[in-house]
Amino acid sequence: MTQILNVTRNEEGQYQVTDAGGRLVDGPFETNAAAWKALDRLDNQDANVPDKRRSNKPVLWGEPQKGKSKKQVRREKKIAAKQEHRMKVNAAKAPGWVRTVAAVKFDPAGERKFRDYKLGTFGAASEVKRIDPATYLAEKAARGE
């Protein structure tokens, strides 16, 4: 014989499990979820399935990681070395403009040094630009020009 059970709310705002005649079967519960859990428990009593035993272990989402063997460590090192070498080879094959852009992005001090080196003695920081006009005219007059 199957029994029809419902979750209803009483006057105090608590939830309870009642049968089709309105008689209290289980409860009262503070939350709706607790009442539904009790209803499921009552519904599964007929099957005589015991509750699952819950352990206190933390839940690991996904597959737990195992320790690596020496063979796996060596293989990973070998793969990493191959990837590093391949990256260096590919970086050497890159066009000049790509290398200069990368140099500016990753080494701004090196870019400044290169820029200052390009200026040489004719740039804004050269000694030629710091000539005093009075000294220049005095030297010119001394030469007799």
PDB file of C-alpha atoms in Angstrom:
ATOM      1  CA  MET A   1       0.000   0.000   0.000  1.00  0.00           C
ATOM      2  CA  THR A   2       1.384   3.371  -0.980  1.00  0.00           C
ATOM      3  CA  GLN A   3       0.901   6.370   1.188  1.00  0.00           C
ATOM      4  CA  ILE A   4       0.605   9.889  -0.222  1.00  0.00           C
ATOM      5  CA  LEU A   5       2.759  12.310   1.764  1.00  0.00           C
ATOM      6  CA  ASN A   6       2.926  16.098   1.465  1.00  0.00           C
ATOM      7  CA  VAL A   7       5.063  18.860   2.919  1.00  0.00           C
ATOM      8  CA  THR A   8       2.879  21.592   4.439  1.00  0.00           C
ATOM      9  CA  ARG A   9       3.365  24.679   6.582  1.00  0.00           C
ATOM     10  CA  ASN A  10       1.760  25.039  10.016  1.00  0.00           C
ATOM     11  CA  GLU A  11       0.601  28.178  11.871  1.00  0.00           C
ATOM     12  CA  GLU A  12       4.020  28.850  13.422  1.00  0.00           C
ATOM     13  CA  GLY A  13       5.675  28.938   9.979  1.00  0.00           C
ATOM     14  CA  GLN A  14       7.372  25.573  10.374  1.00  0.00           C
ATOM     15  CA  TYR A  15       7.244  22.774   7.835  1.00  0.00           C
ATOM     16  CA  GLN A  16       5.859  19.317   8.483  1.00  0.00           C
ATOM     17  CA  VAL A  17       5.188  16.087   6.612  1.00  0.00           C
ATOM     18  CA  THR A  18       1.481  15.148   6.501  1.00  0.00           C
ATOM     19  CA  ASP A  19      -0.467  12.341   4.895  1.00  0.00           C
ATOM     20  CA  ALA A  20      -3.451  12.675   2.531  1.00  0.00           C
ATOM     21  CA  GLY A  21      -5.858  12.974   5.511  1.00  0.00           C
ATOM     22  CA  GLY A  22      -3.913  15.928   6.953  1.00  0.00           C
ATOM     23  CA  ARG A  23      -2.504  13.974   9.923  1.00  0.00           C
ATOM     24  CA  LEU A  24       1.035  14.751  11.050  1.00  0.00           C
ATOM     25  CA  VAL A  25       3.546  12.078  10.019  1.00  0.00           C
ATOM     26  CA  ASP A  26       6.859  13.801  10.836  1.00  0.00           C
ATOM     27  CA  GLY A  27       8.004  17.219  11.910  1.00  0.00           C
ATOM     28  CA  PRO A  28       7.894  20.103  12.548  1.00  0.00           C
ATOM     29  CA  PHE A  29      11.066  21.253  10.734  1.00  0.00           C
ATOM     30  CA  GLU A  30      12.654  24.685  10.578  1.00  0.00           C
ATOM     31  CA  THR A  31      13.311  24.601   6.833  1.00  0.00           C
ATOM     32  CA  ASN A  32      11.528  23.309   3.785  1.00  0.00           C
ATOM     33  CA  ALA A  33      14.646  21.355   2.781  1.00  0.00           C
ATOM     34  CA  ALA A  34      14.696  19.476   6.094  1.00  0.00           C
ATOM     35  CA  ALA A  35      11.039  18.522   5.652  1.00  0.00           C
ATOM     36  CA  TRP A  36      11.655  17.236   2.126  1.00  0.00           C
ATOM     37  CA  LYS A  37      14.667  15.269   3.333  1.00  0.00           C
ATOM     38  CA  ALA A  38      12.492  13.614   5.986  1.00  0.00           C
ATOM     39  CA  LEU A  39       9.846  12.873   3.358  1.00  0.00           C
ATOM     40  CA  ASP A  40      12.480  11.228   1.148  1.00  0.00           C
ATOM     41  CA  ARG A  41      13.716   9.225   4.116  1.00  0.00           C
ATOM     42  CA  LEU A  42      10.162   8.035   4.865  1.00  0.00           C
ATOM     43  CA  ASP A  43       9.585   7.234   1.207  1.00  0.00           C
ATOM     44  CA  ASN A  44      12.758   5.138   1.010  1.00  0.00           C
ATOM     45  CA  GLN A  45      12.025   3.192   4.209  1.00  0.00           C
ATOM     46  CA  ASP A  46      10.005   0.758   2.174  1.00  0.00           C
ATOM     47  CA  ALA A  47      13.081  -0.196   0.176  1.00  0.00           C
ATOM     48  CA  ASN A  48      15.047  -0.804   3.413  1.00  0.00           C
ATOM     49  CA  VAL A  49      18.088   0.923   2.014  1.00  0.00           C
ATOM     50  CA  PRO A  50      20.362   2.093   4.806  1.00  0.00           C
ATOM     51  CA  ASP A  51      21.581   5.693   4.741  1.00  0.00           C
ATOM     52  CA  LYS A  52      24.971   6.255   3.234  1.00  0.00           C
ATOM     53  CA  ARG A  53      27.689   6.519   5.785  1.00  0.00           C
ATOM     54  CA  ARG A  54      29.213   9.968   5.578  1.00  0.00           C
ATOM     55  CA  SER A  55      32.910  10.350   6.196  1.00  0.00           C
ATOM     56  CA  ASN A  56      34.649  13.407   7.554  1.00  0.00           C
ATOM     57  CA  LYS A  57      37.103  13.490   4.668  1.00  0.00           C
ATOM     58  CA  PRO A  58      37.125  16.675   2.583  1.00  0.00           C
ATOM     59  CA  VAL A  59      35.604  16.305  -0.845  1.00  0.00           C
ATOM     60  CA  LEU A  60      38.191  16.263  -3.615  1.00  0.00           C
ATOM     61  CA  TRP A  61      36.692  17.545  -6.833  1.00  0.00           C
ATOM     62  CA  GLY A  62      38.143  15.684  -9.748  1.00  0.00           C
ATOM     63  CA  GLU A  63      40.674  12.928  -9.612  1.00  0.00           C
ATOM     64  CA  PRO A  64      43.141  12.970  -6.720  1.00  0.00           C
ATOM     65  CA  GLN A  65      46.734  13.529  -7.756  1.00  0.00           C
ATOM     66  CA  LYS A  66      49.183  10.745  -7.245  1.00  0.00           C
ATOM     67  CA  GLY A  67      52.850  11.124  -6.449  1.00  0.00           C
ATOM     68  CA  LYS A  68      55.128  11.199  -9.481  1.00  0.00           C
ATOM     69  CA  SER A  69      57.611   8.467 -10.129  1.00  0.00           C
ATOM     70  CA  LYS A  70      61.238   9.141 -11.096  1.00  0.00           C
ATOM     71  CA  LYS A  71      60.421   8.154 -14.647  1.00  0.00           C
ATOM     72  CA  GLN A  72      57.594  10.708 -14.859  1.00  0.00           C
ATOM     73  CA  VAL A  73      59.789  13.453 -13.374  1.00  0.00           C
ATOM     74  CA  ARG A  74      62.557  12.732 -15.903  1.00  0.00           C
ATOM     75  CA  ARG A  75      60.045  12.700 -18.762  1.00  0.00           C
ATOM     76  CA  GLU A  76      58.566  16.045 -17.674  1.00  0.00           C
ATOM     77  CA  LYS A  77      62.050  17.607 -17.398  1.00  0.00           C
ATOM     78  CA  LYS A  78      62.897  16.343 -20.875  1.00  0.00           C
ATOM     79  CA  ILE A  79      59.674  17.759 -22.321  1.00  0.00           C
ATOM     80  CA  ALA A  80      60.245  21.104 -20.579  1.00  0.00           C
ATOM     81  CA  ALA A  81      63.806  21.284 -21.944  1.00  0.00           C
ATOM     82  CA  LYS A  82      62.539  20.552 -25.463  1.00  0.00           C
ATOM     83  CA  GLN A  83      59.894  23.257 -25.168  1.00  0.00           C
ATOM     84  CA  GLU A  84      62.452  25.776 -23.876  1.00  0.00           C
ATOM     85  CA  HIS A  85      64.789  24.997 -26.767  1.00  0.00           C
ATOM     86  CA  ARG A  86      61.935  25.247 -29.283  1.00  0.00           C
ATOM     87  CA  MET A  87      60.934  28.651 -27.862  1.00  0.00           C
ATOM     88  CA  LYS A  88      64.516  29.927 -28.216  1.00  0.00           C
ATOM     89  CA  VAL A  89      64.731  28.689 -31.799  1.00  0.00           C
ATOM     90  CA  ASN A  90      61.412  30.315 -32.677  1.00  0.00           C
ATOM     91  CA  ALA A  91      62.458  33.574 -30.990  1.00  0.00           C
ATOM     92  CA  ALA A  92      65.657  33.637 -33.055  1.00  0.00           C
ATOM     93  CA  LYS A  93      63.629  33.208 -36.249  1.00  0.00           C
ATOM     94  CA  ALA A  94      61.341  36.134 -35.396  1.00  0.00           C
ATOM     95  CA  PRO A  95      61.614  39.215 -37.645  1.00  0.00           C
ATOM     96  CA  GLY A  96      63.665  42.154 -36.429  1.00  0.00           C
ATOM     97  CA  TRP A  97      60.692  44.381 -35.688  1.00  0.00           C
ATOM     98  CA  VAL A  98      59.147  41.709 -33.461  1.00  0.00           C
ATOM     99  CA  ARG A  99      62.400  41.405 -31.499  1.00  0.00           C
ATOM    100  CA  THR A 100      62.667  45.173 -31.022  1.00  0.00           C
ATOM    101  CA  VAL A 101      59.067  45.408 -29.835  1.00  0.00           C
ATOM    102  CA  ALA A 102      59.686  42.559 -27.402  1.00  0.00           C
ATOM    103  CA  ALA A 103      62.921  44.217 -26.223  1.00  0.00           C
ATOM    104  CA  VAL A 104      61.083  47.470 -25.497  1.00  0.00           C
ATOM    105  CA  LYS A 105      58.354  45.663 -23.616  1.00  0.00           C
ATOM    106  CA  PHE A 106      60.545  43.393 -21.515  1.00  0.00           C
ATOM    107  CA  ASP A 107      63.729  45.484 -21.144  1.00  0.00           C
ATOM    108  CA  PRO A 108      62.981  49.223 -21.013  1.00  0.00           C
ATOM    109  CA  ALA A 109      66.428  49.982 -19.557  1.00  0.00           C
ATOM    110  CA  GLY A 110      68.058  48.247 -22.523  1.00  0.00           C
ATOM    111  CA  GLU A 111      65.929  50.281 -24.910  1.00  0.00           C
ATOM    112  CA  ARG A 112      67.051  53.526 -23.208  1.00  0.00           C
ATOM    113  CA  LYS A 113      70.687  52.445 -23.480  1.00  0.00           C
ATOM    114  CA  PHE A 114      70.222  51.647 -27.165  1.00  0.00           C
ATOM    115  CA  ARG A 115      68.492  54.992 -27.769  1.00  0.00           C
ATOM    116  CA  ASP A 116      71.269  56.917 -26.009  1.00  0.00           C
ATOM    117  CA  TYR A 117      73.883  54.981 -27.974  1.00  0.00           C
ATOM    118  CA  LYS A 118      72.152  55.886 -31.244  1.00  0.00           C
ATOM    119  CA  LEU A 119      72.270  59.583 -30.358  1.00  0.00           C
ATOM    120  CA  GLY A 120      76.042  59.498 -30.079  1.00  0.00           C
ATOM    121  CA  THR A 121      77.734  62.910 -30.110  1.00  0.00           C
ATOM    122  CA  PHE A 122      75.098  64.578 -32.276  1.00  0.00           C
ATOM    123  CA  GLY A 123      72.106  64.177 -30.020  1.00  0.00           C
ATOM    124  CA  ALA A 124      70.500  66.569 -27.580  1.00  0.00           C
ATOM    125  CA  ALA A 125      72.950  65.542 -24.847  1.00  0.00           C
ATOM    126  CA  SER A 126      76.111  66.173 -26.913  1.00  0.00           C
ATOM    127  CA  GLU A 127      78.739  68.774 -26.084  1.00  0.00           C
ATOM    128  CA  VAL A 128      78.177  70.530 -29.430  1.00  0.00           C
ATOM    129  CA  LYS A 129      74.786  71.784 -28.284  1.00  0.00           C
ATOM    130  CA  ARG A 130      76.259  73.419 -25.135  1.00  0.00           C
ATOM    131  CA  ILE A 131      78.340  76.147 -26.827  1.00  0.00           C
ATOM    132  CA  ASP A 132      78.192  79.512 -25.138  1.00  0.00           C
ATOM    133  CA  PRO A 133      77.619  82.223 -27.813  1.00  0.00           C
ATOM    134  CA  ALA A 134      79.882  84.761 -26.052  1.00  0.00           C
ATOM    135  CA  THR A 135      82.736  82.272 -25.944  1.00  0.00           C
ATOM    136  CA  TYR A 136      82.198  81.344 -29.585  1.00  0.00           C
ATOM    137  CA  LEU A 137      82.248  85.005 -30.728  1.00  0.00           C
ATOM    138  CA  ALA A 138      85.369  85.735 -28.641  1.00  0.00           C
ATOM    139  CA  GLU A 139      87.186  82.771 -30.216  1.00  0.00           C
ATOM    140  CA  LYS A 140      86.035  83.848 -33.674  1.00  0.00           C
ATOM    141  CA  ALA A 141      87.349  87.396 -33.132  1.00  0.00           C
ATOM    142  CA  ALA A 142      90.662  86.021 -31.843  1.00  0.00           C
ATOM    143  CA  ARG A 143      91.098  83.994 -35.017  1.00  0.00           C
ATOM    144  CA  GLY A 144      90.500  87.135 -37.068  1.00  0.00           C
ATOM    145  CA  GLU A 145      87.429  86.117 -38.967  1.00  0.00           C
TER     146      GLU A 145
END
